[in-house]
Short mmCIF file of C-alpha atoms in Angstrom, two decimals:
data_model
loop_
_atom_site.label_atom_id
_atom_site.label_comp_id
_atom_site.label_asym_id
_atom_site.label_seq_id
_atom_site.Cartn_x
_atom_site.Cartn_y
_atom_site.Cartn_z
CA MET B 167 11.11 13.51 -19.10
CA SER B 168 10.67 16.91 -17.27
CA ILE B 169 13.59 17.54 -15.67
CA PHE B 170 13.29 21.33 -15.25
CA GLU B 171 9.35 20.88 -13.74
CA ALA B 172 10.37 18.65 -11.78
CA LEU B 173 13.45 20.57 -10.45
CA MET B 174 11.06 23.96 -10.08
CA LEU B 175 8.87 21.90 -8.27
CA VAL B 176 11.21 20.58 -5.89
CA CYS B 177 12.08 24.21 -5.23
CA PHE B 178 9.33 25.21 -3.97
CA GLY B 179 7.98 22.13 -2.32
CA LEU B 180 10.75 22.70 -0.15
CA SER B 181 9.65 26.13 0.97
CA TRP B 182 6.35 25.10 1.26
CA PRO B 183 7.53 23.07 4.90
CA VAL B 184 9.39 26.13 6.34
CA ASN B 185 6.26 28.05 5.33
CA ILE B 186 4.11 25.62 7.47
CA ARG B 187 5.62 25.16 11.06
CA LYS B 188 5.34 28.69 10.50
CA SER B 189 1.90 28.92 10.97
CA TRP B 190 2.67 26.11 13.36
CA VAL B 191 4.03 27.80 15.04
CA THR B 192 2.92 31.63 15.41
CA ARG B 193 -0.63 30.34 15.64
CA SER B 194 -1.21 33.64 14.01
CA ALA B 195 -2.86 33.91 10.47
CA VAL B 196 -1.43 37.60 10.41
CA GLY B 197 0.47 38.05 7.45
CA LYS B 198 -0.69 34.87 5.21
CA SER B 199 -3.45 35.41 2.33
CA LEU B 200 -5.89 33.10 1.52
CA PHE B 201 -5.82 34.19 -1.19
CA PHE B 202 -2.69 33.73 -2.47
CA LEU B 203 -3.16 30.42 -0.90
CA ILE B 204 -5.95 29.57 -3.05
CA ILE B 205 -4.67 30.73 -6.22
CA VAL B 206 -1.51 28.34 -6.05
CA GLU B 207 -4.03 25.57 -5.13
CA ILE B 208 -5.20 26.08 -9.13
CA GLY B 209 -1.95 26.16 -10.20
CA TYR B 210 -1.10 22.93 -8.86
CA VAL B 211 -4.16 21.23 -9.88
CA CYS B 212 -3.70 23.47 -13.57
CA GLY B 213 -0.09 21.34 -13.87
CA MET B 214 -1.48 18.25 -13.02
CA MET B 215 -4.77 17.96 -14.81
CA ASN B 216 -1.67 18.98 -17.57
CA LYS B 217 0.09 15.77 -16.93
CA VAL B 218 -3.08 13.51 -16.33
CA LEU B 219 -4.56 14.55 -19.27
CA VAL B 220 -1.70 15.60 -21.43
CA ARG B 221 1.50 13.08 -20.99
CA PHE B 222 1.68 11.03 -17.68
CA ASP B 223 5.00 11.33 -16.09
CA TRP B 224 6.34 11.08 -12.07
CA VAL B 225 6.41 14.47 -12.16
CA PHE B 226 2.37 14.60 -11.58
CA TYR B 227 3.63 13.73 -7.61
CA LEU B 228 5.30 16.36 -7.22
CA TYR B 229 2.26 18.71 -8.15
CA VAL B 230 0.69 16.19 -5.58
CA LEU B 231 3.10 16.24 -3.23
CA ASN B 232 2.95 19.94 -2.83
CA PHE B 233 -0.68 20.20 -3.59
CA LEU B 234 -1.73 18.86 -0.29
CA MET B 235 1.74 21.54 1.73
CA VAL B 236 -0.30 23.30 1.12
CA GLY B 237 -3.69 22.24 1.97
CA THR B 238 -2.21 21.79 4.86
CA ASP B 239 -1.19 25.32 5.28
CA VAL B 240 -4.84 25.92 4.35
CA LEU B 241 -6.08 24.50 6.53
CA LEU B 242 -3.96 25.71 9.34
CA TYR B 243 -4.44 29.12 8.31
CA PHE B 244 -8.33 29.36 8.98
CA ARG B 245 -7.21 27.24 13.15
CA ASN B 246 -4.93 30.45 13.17
CA LYS B 247 -8.35 32.72 12.18
CA LYS B 248 -9.82 31.31 14.47
CA LEU B 249 -7.24 31.95 17.37
CA ASP B 250 -7.51 35.26 16.36
CA ARG B 251 -10.27 35.92 16.89
CA LEU B 252 -9.87 34.12 20.33
CA ARG B 253 -7.06 36.70 21.24
CA ALA B 254 -9.06 39.74 20.09
CA GLU B 255 -12.22 38.19 22.44
CA GLN B 256 -10.31 37.81 25.52
CA GLU B 257 -8.25 41.20 24.82
CA GLN B 258 -12.02 43.09 24.11
CA GLU B 259 -13.03 41.19 27.36
CA THR B 260 -10.14 42.85 29.08
#
């Protein structure tokens, strides 16, 4: 069992709901980095591949959960980027 790996993923995983909520509430992509989010997603994919190819255990599901949370934040990034653009266009009109 990979207890320390699991604890690392739990610690990382606790931060994503906070980040998702912030993205949802602020409705802005200002201060967000799509590059960072994609790098994190690649890291989680690598962790999942390791679990599938080397030693599968229950920690795989923590990788999947974290991957889905970051994916949610990526989707919110695109929504918020569009909202930022619409706000900027409205400000230009006035």
